[in-house]
């Protein structure tokens, strides 16, 4: 029996909270703490008659380490699941250390203000040394390794679908299917249609930053960076059909590159429709994706935050989105001296997710693994002192839990490879 604190109450959090409440044999107490407490209260109201989990709520600004530490100390959870924004990763890790509690998240740190000169100095050095220029990277959180180790606490980073499940797929492939893995292609296909000309499936700020950044992949331990959206492939996805997909920088490449250095090439592809790309390019060209504040009529406005206010709330896309996602990894390598290739993947239906938890499949495919990661930490199955990504534990209990909690996976031998 365990006590969990969830920070954030947006699209992903809502699914994680539903799943925690379904899993009331493990989670008997839950605190939902977020910036806007009315959202936490609305979820509590909806769920408390349907679960044995005792739900409480709290208002918190997770940027305020002192206030958050006080809240964690007063509630005394076994772990904190951070499904607020990547901007809060470091302050929540600091509060967990101060309160002596395990930490779990779904996305690696990036700063809210990318013009901050102190952050920029370190960022520019990293760009030069490592060779990729995305705003997000693991270095900030990996730097907490000694602190978590000394405190005897676990930090589990990036337990969403990608990153998260995709890295578990890699650990599973390594354990059960290969003696050596040569290449990993991570494919993220969203075949869902929400009927809007333009909307993002998760937090628009984070999503647009990720997609508009230069692409990069790892080859023989080195980063190769390419202009945004300049490598395009077509792939025929089960449950979706043929889609164009583009090579992007993505955070699990960094973790897998470090933890599985024998893999010769790691790439990440995501599907996009033409309308999404046209809108994004136009918004970028006119400066609407900028994080630098401008002064408008005497008021300071951050363009991408203003854009977020105009776009549909990702949490509201649930009832409108039809179609399926297909996300997985193609592995090539050798087993018993023979060449082998497999695709491990999950197909998820937007409407089925909506019927079950009131959310579309992007939030669902992130919120379910967030709950699973939290479950494995609080039950002690994935607990060791230090800072880890999901490829660094035994993948078997996680893979079992995916089947049980709504994200069943398949293994296809000899899939079509991506050239
Ligand atoms: P949303 O914008 O829908 O929700 C974010 C929530 O965090 C909101 O409830 C927001 O509060 C709250 N929040 C923001 N700032 C603070 C703060 N300072 N203090 C307390 N609460 C705060 O985002 P999503 O649910 O779409 O995404 C959540 C996380 O999941 C992100 O980190 C995202 O990168 C990650 N993600 C990971 C994926 C994966 O596969 N690994 C895929 C998709 C998302 P308020 O309600 O007041 O706005």
Short mmCIF file of C-alpha atoms and ligand atoms in Angstrom, two decimals:
data_model
loop_
_atom_site.label_atom_id
_atom_site.label_comp_id
_atom_site.label_asym_id
_atom_site.label_seq_id
_atom_site.Cartn_x
_atom_site.Cartn_y
_atom_site.Cartn_z
CA UNK A 1 0.00 0.00 0.00
CA UNK A 2 1.43 3.38 -0.86
CA UNK A 3 0.90 7.09 -0.98
CA UNK A 4 1.64 9.10 -4.14
CA UNK A 5 1.76 12.83 -4.81
CA UNK A 6 1.07 13.87 -8.41
CA UNK A 7 2.16 17.37 -9.43
CA UNK A 8 0.33 18.92 -12.39
CA UNK A 9 -3.25 18.40 -13.46
CA UNK A 10 -3.23 18.71 -17.26
CA UNK A 11 -3.78 16.20 -20.06
CA UNK A 12 -1.17 13.62 -19.06
CA UNK A 13 -1.81 14.02 -15.32
CA UNK A 14 -5.53 13.37 -15.80
CA UNK A 15 -4.80 9.94 -17.34
CA UNK A 16 -2.15 9.09 -14.72
CA UNK A 17 -4.65 10.03 -11.98
CA UNK A 18 -7.40 7.84 -13.53
CA UNK A 19 -4.93 4.93 -13.73
CA UNK A 20 -3.69 5.41 -10.15
CA UNK A 21 -7.32 5.28 -9.01
CA UNK A 22 -7.92 2.09 -11.05
CA UNK A 23 -4.82 0.63 -9.37
CA UNK A 24 -6.14 1.24 -5.85
CA UNK A 25 -4.63 -2.02 -4.57
CA UNK A 26 -1.22 -0.34 -4.87
CA UNK A 27 -2.06 3.34 -4.44
CA UNK A 28 -4.30 3.73 -1.42
CA UNK A 29 -3.69 7.47 -1.04
CA UNK A 30 -3.16 10.15 -3.68
CA UNK A 31 -2.58 13.88 -3.46
CA UNK A 32 -3.17 15.89 -6.65
CA UNK A 33 -1.23 19.15 -6.33
CA UNK A 34 -1.12 21.72 -9.09
CA UNK A 35 -1.08 25.42 -9.93
CA UNK A 36 -4.83 25.60 -10.58
CA UNK A 37 -6.43 23.72 -7.70
CA UNK A 38 -9.94 23.78 -9.23
CA UNK A 39 -8.76 21.28 -11.87
CA UNK A 40 -7.54 18.95 -9.10
CA UNK A 41 -10.83 19.30 -7.24
CA UNK A 42 -12.87 18.56 -10.37
CA UNK A 43 -10.97 15.31 -10.91
CA UNK A 44 -11.29 14.35 -7.27
CA UNK A 45 -15.04 14.97 -7.51
CA UNK A 46 -15.30 12.76 -10.61
CA UNK A 47 -13.19 9.87 -9.32
CA UNK A 48 -13.70 9.57 -5.58
CA UNK A 49 -16.88 7.45 -5.79
CA UNK A 50 -15.25 4.98 -8.20
CA UNK A 51 -12.04 4.11 -6.33
CA UNK A 52 -10.77 3.03 -2.94
CA UNK A 53 -7.84 5.49 -3.33
CA UNK A 54 -8.24 8.34 -0.84
CA UNK A 55 -7.79 11.54 -2.86
CA UNK A 56 -6.73 14.92 -1.48
CA UNK A 57 -5.84 18.08 -3.39
CA UNK A 58 -3.54 21.06 -2.89
CA UNK A 59 -2.59 24.27 -4.62
CA UNK A 60 1.12 24.52 -5.33
CA UNK A 61 3.52 26.49 -7.46
CA UNK A 62 6.17 23.86 -8.15
CA UNK A 63 8.73 26.54 -9.01
CA UNK A 64 8.77 27.41 -5.30
CA UNK A 65 11.09 24.78 -3.76
CA UNK A 66 10.45 25.88 -0.19
CA UNK A 67 6.67 25.73 -0.44
CA UNK A 68 6.81 22.41 -2.30
CA UNK A 69 9.20 20.87 0.24
CA UNK A 70 6.80 21.92 3.01
CA UNK A 71 3.86 20.34 1.18
CA UNK A 72 5.73 17.08 0.54
CA UNK A 73 6.89 16.92 4.17
CA UNK A 74 3.38 17.47 5.45
CA UNK A 75 1.78 14.84 3.16
CA UNK A 76 4.69 12.33 3.43
CA UNK A 77 4.16 10.46 0.16
CA UNK A 78 6.28 7.46 -0.86
CA UNK A 79 7.03 9.18 -4.17
CA UNK A 80 6.28 12.30 -6.21
CA UNK A 81 5.19 11.93 -9.85
CA UNK A 82 5.95 15.12 -11.78
CA UNK A 83 3.53 15.56 -14.68
CA UNK A 84 3.69 19.36 -14.63
CA UNK A 85 6.09 20.77 -17.23
CA UNK A 86 9.79 20.04 -17.88
CA UNK A 87 10.46 23.56 -16.55
CA UNK A 88 9.69 22.26 -13.05
CA UNK A 89 11.91 19.13 -13.15
CA UNK A 90 14.82 20.60 -11.17
CA UNK A 91 12.78 22.40 -8.53
CA UNK A 92 10.71 19.26 -7.92
CA UNK A 93 13.89 17.14 -7.71
CA UNK A 94 15.30 19.63 -5.18
CA UNK A 95 12.13 19.45 -3.09
CA UNK A 96 12.13 15.63 -3.22
CA UNK A 97 15.73 15.58 -1.98
CA UNK A 98 14.92 18.04 0.81
CA UNK A 99 11.89 15.99 1.86
CA UNK A 100 13.55 12.56 1.38
CA UNK A 101 11.13 11.20 -1.24
CA UNK A 102 11.57 9.32 -4.56
CA UNK A 103 11.05 11.29 -7.79
CA UNK A 104 9.46 10.28 -11.14
CA UNK A 105 8.84 12.29 -14.35
CA UNK A 106 8.01 11.95 -18.04
CA UNK A 107 10.20 14.54 -19.81
CA UNK A 108 13.71 15.87 -19.30
CA UNK A 109 14.55 19.35 -18.10
CA UNK A 110 14.40 22.43 -20.27
CA UNK A 111 14.29 26.04 -19.11
CA UNK A 112 11.24 28.21 -19.54
CA UNK A 113 13.39 31.17 -20.55
CA UNK A 114 15.91 30.10 -23.18
CA UNK A 115 17.37 33.64 -23.21
CA UNK A 116 18.52 33.33 -19.58
CA UNK A 117 22.24 34.18 -19.92
CA UNK A 118 23.40 31.71 -17.23
CA UNK A 119 21.55 28.81 -18.80
CA UNK A 120 22.57 29.92 -22.29
CA UNK A 121 26.29 29.82 -21.44
CA UNK A 122 26.06 26.17 -20.39
CA UNK A 123 23.76 25.37 -23.32
CA UNK A 124 26.11 26.83 -25.91
CA UNK A 125 29.06 24.91 -24.45
CA UNK A 126 27.00 21.70 -24.63
CA UNK A 127 25.99 22.43 -28.26
CA UNK A 128 29.65 22.70 -29.19
CA UNK A 129 30.86 19.73 -27.16
CA UNK A 130 28.08 17.26 -27.95
CA UNK A 131 26.84 18.52 -31.31
CA UNK A 132 23.07 18.81 -30.85
CA UNK A 133 21.23 22.05 -30.23
CA UNK A 134 17.82 21.06 -28.78
CA UNK A 135 16.93 23.05 -25.68
CA UNK A 136 16.32 19.91 -23.63
CA UNK A 137 18.94 17.38 -22.53
CA UNK A 138 19.66 15.03 -19.64
CA UNK A 139 22.80 16.72 -18.33
CA UNK A 140 20.89 18.86 -15.82
CA UNK A 141 19.15 15.90 -14.23
CA UNK A 142 22.04 13.44 -14.51
CA UNK A 143 23.99 15.99 -12.46
CA UNK A 144 21.73 14.97 -9.50
CA UNK A 145 23.12 11.39 -9.54
CA UNK A 146 25.37 11.77 -6.47
CA UNK A 147 22.75 13.66 -4.48
CA UNK A 148 20.09 10.95 -5.03
CA UNK A 149 22.62 8.18 -4.42
CA UNK A 150 23.81 9.70 -1.14
CA UNK A 151 20.22 10.26 -0.01
CA UNK A 152 19.35 6.63 -0.89
CA UNK A 153 16.57 7.90 -3.16
CA UNK A 154 15.43 6.91 -6.67
CA UNK A 155 14.84 9.37 -9.49
CA UNK A 156 13.16 7.68 -12.46
CA UNK A 157 13.33 9.96 -15.50
CA UNK A 158 11.13 9.95 -18.58
CA UNK A 159 8.50 7.30 -17.94
CA UNK A 160 6.02 8.36 -20.64
CA UNK A 161 5.73 6.55 -23.96
CA UNK A 162 8.58 8.23 -25.80
CA UNK A 163 10.70 8.58 -23.83
CA UNK A 164 9.70 5.83 -21.46
CA UNK A 165 8.15 2.76 -23.04
CA UNK A 166 10.45 3.03 -26.07
CA UNK A 167 13.51 2.68 -23.82
CA UNK A 168 11.87 -0.24 -22.00
CA UNK A 169 11.33 -1.85 -25.43
CA UNK A 170 15.09 -1.40 -26.03
CA UNK A 171 15.97 -3.08 -22.72
CA UNK A 172 13.48 -5.87 -23.47
CA UNK A 173 14.89 -6.43 -26.98
CA UNK A 174 18.40 -6.58 -25.53
CA UNK A 175 17.36 -9.04 -22.80
CA UNK A 176 15.23 -11.42 -24.86
CA UNK A 177 15.85 -11.01 -28.60
CA UNK A 178 19.46 -10.03 -29.34
CA UNK A 179 23.05 -10.78 -28.44
CA UNK A 180 23.96 -7.43 -30.00
CA UNK A 181 21.72 -4.60 -31.22
CA UNK A 182 23.14 -2.68 -34.20
CA UNK A 183 20.44 -0.09 -34.90
CA UNK A 184 17.34 1.33 -33.23
CA UNK A 185 14.69 3.32 -35.11
CA UNK A 186 12.01 4.75 -32.85
CA UNK A 187 8.79 5.42 -34.76
CA UNK A 188 6.02 7.63 -33.36
CA UNK A 189 2.95 7.64 -35.54
CA UNK A 190 -0.21 9.51 -34.62
CA UNK A 191 -2.92 8.67 -37.15
CA UNK A 192 -5.54 10.59 -35.14
CA UNK A 193 -7.63 13.37 -36.65
CA UNK A 194 -9.15 16.04 -34.35
CA UNK A 195 -10.74 18.05 -37.13
CA UNK A 196 -8.84 21.29 -36.38
CA UNK A 197 -6.50 22.77 -39.00
CA UNK A 198 -3.90 23.11 -36.25
CA UNK A 199 -3.67 21.91 -32.66
CA UNK A 200 -1.04 20.12 -30.59
CA UNK A 201 -1.69 16.85 -28.77
CA UNK A 202 0.19 17.83 -25.66
CA UNK A 203 1.36 21.09 -24.13
CA UNK A 204 1.76 23.41 -27.18
CA UNK A 205 4.84 25.19 -25.85
CA UNK A 206 6.77 21.98 -25.23
CA UNK A 207 5.47 20.33 -28.38
CA UNK A 208 6.29 23.19 -30.75
CA UNK A 209 9.75 23.69 -29.28
CA UNK A 210 10.50 20.00 -29.80
CA UNK A 211 9.24 19.86 -33.36
CA UNK A 212 10.77 23.12 -34.59
CA UNK A 213 14.26 22.21 -33.30
CA UNK A 214 16.91 20.84 -35.69
CA UNK A 215 16.74 17.04 -36.06
CA UNK A 216 19.58 14.84 -34.89
CA UNK A 217 20.54 11.20 -34.52
CA UNK A 218 23.42 9.23 -33.11
CA UNK A 219 25.85 7.28 -35.24
CA UNK A 220 28.87 5.44 -33.77
CA UNK A 221 28.54 7.41 -30.55
CA UNK A 222 28.45 10.83 -32.25
CA UNK A 223 25.56 13.22 -32.80
CA UNK A 224 24.70 14.18 -36.36
CA UNK A 225 22.50 17.26 -36.61
CA UNK A 226 20.35 18.13 -39.62
CA UNK A 227 18.00 21.05 -40.40
CA UNK A 228 14.50 20.63 -38.93
CA UNK A 229 12.29 18.26 -40.97
CA UNK A 230 14.97 17.66 -43.61
CA UNK A 231 14.88 13.83 -43.46
CA UNK A 232 11.51 12.42 -44.47
CA UNK A 233 10.43 8.78 -44.94
CA UNK A 234 7.13 7.06 -45.65
CA UNK A 235 6.09 4.10 -43.51
CA UNK A 236 3.06 1.81 -43.54
CA UNK A 237 1.83 1.54 -39.94
CA UNK A 238 -0.51 -1.22 -38.76
CA UNK A 239 -3.83 0.31 -37.72
CA UNK A 240 -3.06 3.62 -39.42
CA UNK A 241 -1.75 3.08 -42.97
CA UNK A 242 0.92 4.97 -44.89
CA UNK A 243 2.23 8.16 -43.27
CA UNK A 244 5.08 10.60 -43.84
CA UNK A 245 7.45 10.73 -40.92
CA UNK A 246 10.35 13.07 -40.16
CA UNK A 247 13.59 12.60 -38.27
CA UNK A 248 13.57 14.58 -34.99
CA UNK A 249 15.94 15.01 -32.08
CA UNK A 250 14.44 13.13 -29.14
CA UNK A 251 15.58 12.64 -25.59
CA UNK A 252 15.73 8.84 -25.44
CA UNK A 253 18.45 8.87 -28.13
CA UNK A 254 20.70 10.56 -25.58
CA UNK A 255 19.97 8.04 -22.81
CA UNK A 256 20.13 4.97 -25.06
CA UNK A 257 23.35 6.29 -26.64
CA UNK A 258 24.91 6.51 -23.19
CA UNK A 259 23.55 3.26 -21.76
CA UNK A 260 23.83 1.06 -24.88
CA UNK A 261 27.03 2.34 -26.49
CA UNK A 262 27.33 -0.80 -28.62
CA UNK A 263 24.34 0.33 -30.76
CA UNK A 264 25.73 1.84 -33.95
CA UNK A 265 22.85 4.08 -34.94
CA UNK A 266 19.81 5.46 -33.06
CA UNK A 267 17.17 7.56 -34.83
CA UNK A 268 13.71 8.91 -33.97
CA UNK A 269 10.92 9.58 -36.48
CA UNK A 270 7.54 11.22 -35.92
CA UNK A 271 4.63 11.48 -38.35
CA UNK A 272 3.16 14.88 -39.25
CA UNK A 273 0.43 15.93 -41.67
CA UNK A 274 1.08 18.66 -44.21
CA UNK A 275 -1.36 21.07 -42.53
CA UNK A 276 0.49 20.83 -39.20
CA UNK A 277 3.85 21.46 -40.86
CA UNK A 278 2.57 24.41 -42.92
CA UNK A 279 1.06 26.07 -39.84
CA UNK A 280 4.17 25.46 -37.76
CA UNK A 281 6.50 26.89 -40.39
CA UNK A 282 4.33 29.97 -40.78
CA UNK A 283 4.06 30.53 -37.01
CA UNK A 284 7.80 30.14 -36.67
CA UNK A 285 8.50 32.54 -39.55
CA UNK A 286 6.35 35.27 -38.01
CA UNK A 287 7.96 34.84 -34.57
CA UNK A 288 5.04 33.21 -32.77
CA UNK A 289 7.19 30.34 -31.44
CA UNK A 290 9.58 32.72 -29.71
CA UNK A 291 10.04 32.50 -25.93
CA UNK A 292 11.49 36.02 -25.74
CA UNK A 293 9.00 38.49 -24.23
CA UNK A 294 7.90 41.45 -26.36
CA UNK A 295 6.20 44.61 -25.24
CA UNK A 296 2.70 45.07 -26.69
CA UNK A 297 0.61 48.08 -25.69
CA UNK A 298 2.54 48.41 -22.43
CA UNK A 299 2.16 44.73 -21.59
CA UNK A 300 4.84 42.06 -21.69
CA UNK A 301 3.82 39.09 -23.84
CA UNK A 302 5.73 35.86 -24.54
CA UNK A 303 4.67 34.97 -28.12
CA UNK A 304 4.55 31.17 -27.64
CA UNK A 305 2.52 31.58 -24.44
CA UNK A 306 0.06 33.85 -26.25
CA UNK A 307 -0.19 31.25 -29.02
CA UNK A 308 -0.90 28.58 -26.37
CA UNK A 309 -3.82 30.68 -25.14
CA UNK A 310 -5.27 30.74 -28.68
CA UNK A 311 -4.85 27.06 -29.49
CA UNK A 312 -7.28 24.36 -28.37
CA UNK A 313 -6.42 22.91 -24.96
CA UNK A 314 -4.92 19.45 -25.68
CA UNK A 315 -7.12 18.07 -22.91
CA UNK A 316 -10.19 19.15 -24.94
CA UNK A 317 -9.23 17.12 -28.04
CA UNK A 318 -10.43 13.83 -26.53
CA UNK A 319 -14.02 13.79 -27.78
CA UNK A 320 -13.01 14.98 -31.30
CA UNK A 321 -10.02 12.77 -32.03
CA UNK A 322 -10.58 9.64 -34.12
CA UNK A 323 -8.03 7.12 -35.34
CA UNK A 324 -5.08 5.29 -33.85
CA UNK A 325 -1.48 5.74 -32.75
CA UNK A 326 1.25 3.23 -33.51
CA UNK A 327 4.46 3.81 -31.55
CA UNK A 328 7.40 1.45 -31.28
CA UNK A 329 10.99 0.59 -32.08
CA UNK A 330 12.59 -1.31 -34.93
CA UNK A 331 15.71 -3.14 -33.76
CA UNK A 332 18.29 -4.80 -35.98
CA UNK A 333 21.18 -6.88 -34.74
CA UNK A 334 22.36 -10.43 -34.20
CA UNK A 335 21.16 -13.44 -32.24
CA UNK A 336 23.13 -16.71 -32.15
CA UNK A 337 25.29 -15.46 -35.00
CA UNK A 338 22.33 -14.70 -37.27
CA UNK A 339 20.97 -11.33 -38.44
CA UNK A 340 17.66 -10.45 -36.79
CA UNK A 341 15.19 -7.56 -36.95
CA UNK A 342 12.02 -6.94 -34.92
CA UNK A 343 9.46 -4.19 -34.39
CA UNK A 344 8.06 -3.91 -30.84
CA UNK A 345 5.06 -1.61 -30.81
CA UNK A 346 1.70 -0.62 -29.38
CA UNK A 347 -1.40 0.45 -31.28
CA UNK A 348 -3.76 2.67 -29.31
CA UNK A 349 -7.21 3.92 -30.34
CA UNK A 350 -8.08 7.55 -29.53
CA UNK A 351 -11.80 6.90 -29.07
CA UNK A 352 -11.28 3.87 -26.82
CA UNK A 353 -9.03 5.99 -24.60
CA UNK A 354 -11.67 8.68 -24.50
CA UNK A 355 -14.37 6.18 -23.49
CA UNK A 356 -12.16 4.81 -20.70
CA UNK A 357 -10.63 7.94 -19.15
CA UNK A 358 -11.96 10.95 -21.10
CA UNK A 359 -8.64 11.69 -22.90
CA UNK A 360 -7.12 11.22 -26.34
CA UNK A 361 -4.41 8.62 -27.00
CA UNK A 362 -1.38 10.93 -26.71
CA UNK A 363 -2.23 11.76 -23.11
CA UNK A 364 -3.21 8.11 -22.55
CA UNK A 365 0.01 6.63 -23.94
CA UNK A 366 1.96 8.98 -21.63
CA UNK A 367 -0.23 8.82 -18.50
CA UNK A 368 -0.38 5.00 -18.34
CA UNK A 369 3.44 4.55 -18.34
CA UNK A 370 3.70 7.39 -15.81
CA UNK A 371 1.49 5.40 -13.43
CA UNK A 372 3.43 2.18 -14.21
CA UNK A 373 6.78 3.87 -13.46
CA UNK A 374 5.38 5.21 -10.17
CA UNK A 375 3.98 1.77 -9.30
CA UNK A 376 7.33 0.03 -9.90
CA UNK A 377 9.14 2.58 -7.75
CA UNK A 378 6.70 2.56 -4.81
CA UNK A 379 6.46 -1.25 -4.80
CA UNK A 380 10.25 -1.48 -4.72
CA UNK A 381 10.57 -3.35 -8.05
CA UNK A 382 12.40 -0.42 -9.67
CA UNK A 383 14.06 1.13 -6.68
CA UNK A 384 17.78 1.82 -6.35
CA UNK A 385 19.64 4.94 -5.24
CA UNK A 386 20.53 7.32 -8.06
CA UNK A 387 19.09 8.88 -11.23
CA UNK A 388 17.92 6.48 -13.95
CA UNK A 389 16.09 6.28 -17.25
CA UNK A 390 13.72 3.42 -17.99
CA UNK A 391 16.25 1.34 -19.93
CA UNK A 392 18.31 0.85 -16.75
CA UNK A 393 15.94 -1.54 -14.93
CA UNK A 394 14.59 -5.04 -15.57
CA UNK A 395 12.06 -4.43 -18.39
CA UNK A 396 9.91 -7.52 -17.65
CA UNK A 397 7.61 -6.14 -14.90
CA UNK A 398 7.08 -2.94 -16.93
CA UNK A 399 6.22 -4.92 -20.09
CA UNK A 400 3.76 -7.05 -18.10
CA UNK A 401 2.18 -3.93 -16.63
CA UNK A 402 1.74 -2.36 -20.09
CA UNK A 403 -0.39 -5.36 -21.11
CA UNK A 404 -2.39 -5.17 -17.91
CA UNK A 405 -2.99 -1.41 -17.78
CA UNK A 406 -4.13 -0.64 -21.33
CA UNK A 407 -1.09 -0.52 -23.64
CA UNK A 408 -0.67 -4.07 -25.00
CA UNK A 409 2.32 -4.53 -27.26
CA UNK A 410 3.31 -6.88 -30.06
CA UNK A 411 6.56 -8.11 -31.54
CA UNK A 412 6.78 -8.39 -35.33
CA UNK A 413 9.72 -10.35 -36.77
CA UNK A 414 11.30 -9.08 -40.00
CA UNK A 415 9.45 -5.74 -40.21
CA UNK A 416 9.93 -3.39 -43.17
CA UNK A 417 13.06 -1.40 -42.27
CA UNK A 418 13.50 2.37 -42.60
CA UNK A 419 16.28 3.22 -45.08
P1 LIG B 1 -0.42 20.36 -19.70
O1 LIG B 1 -0.01 21.73 -20.09
O2 LIG B 1 -1.73 19.82 -20.16
O3 LIG B 1 -0.40 20.23 -18.10
C1 LIG B 1 0.63 20.74 -17.32
C2 LIG B 1 0.10 20.86 -15.91
O4 LIG B 1 1.17 21.33 -15.08
C3 LIG B 1 -1.04 21.87 -15.78
O5 LIG B 1 -2.01 21.35 -14.92
C4 LIG B 1 -0.34 23.09 -15.16
O6 LIG B 1 -1.15 23.88 -14.35
C5 LIG B 1 0.70 22.41 -14.30
N1 LIG B 1 1.78 23.34 -14.00
C6 LIG B 1 2.49 24.11 -14.86
N2 LIG B 1 3.36 24.87 -14.20
C7 LIG B 1 3.22 24.56 -12.90
C8 LIG B 1 3.84 25.03 -11.71
N3 LIG B 1 4.80 25.97 -11.72
N4 LIG B 1 3.42 24.50 -10.54
C9 LIG B 1 2.46 23.56 -10.48
N5 LIG B 1 1.83 23.09 -11.57
C10 LIG B 1 2.21 23.58 -12.75
O7 LIG B 1 0.78 19.38 -20.16
P2 LIG B 1 0.67 17.84 -20.56
O8 LIG B 1 -0.21 17.14 -19.58
O9 LIG B 1 0.40 17.75 -22.00
O10 LIG B 1 2.19 17.38 -20.33
C11 LIG B 1 2.66 17.08 -19.03
C12 LIG B 1 4.10 16.56 -19.13
O11 LIG B 1 4.14 15.36 -19.90
C13 LIG B 1 5.07 17.53 -19.82
O12 LIG B 1 6.28 17.51 -19.10
C14 LIG B 1 5.28 16.92 -21.18
O13 LIG B 1 6.52 17.24 -21.75
C15 LIG B 1 5.22 15.43 -20.82
N6 LIG B 1 4.92 14.55 -21.97
C16 LIG B 1 5.69 13.42 -22.11
C17 LIG B 1 5.45 12.56 -23.15
C18 LIG B 1 6.21 11.28 -23.24
O14 LIG B 1 5.81 10.39 -24.03
N7 LIG B 1 7.26 11.05 -22.49
C19 LIG B 1 4.43 12.83 -24.17
C20 LIG B 1 3.61 13.99 -23.88
C21 LIG B 1 3.88 14.83 -22.81
P3 LIG B 1 -2.37 24.79 -14.92
O15 LIG B 1 -3.50 23.84 -14.95
O16 LIG B 1 -2.49 25.89 -13.94
O17 LIG B 1 -1.93 25.25 -16.30
#
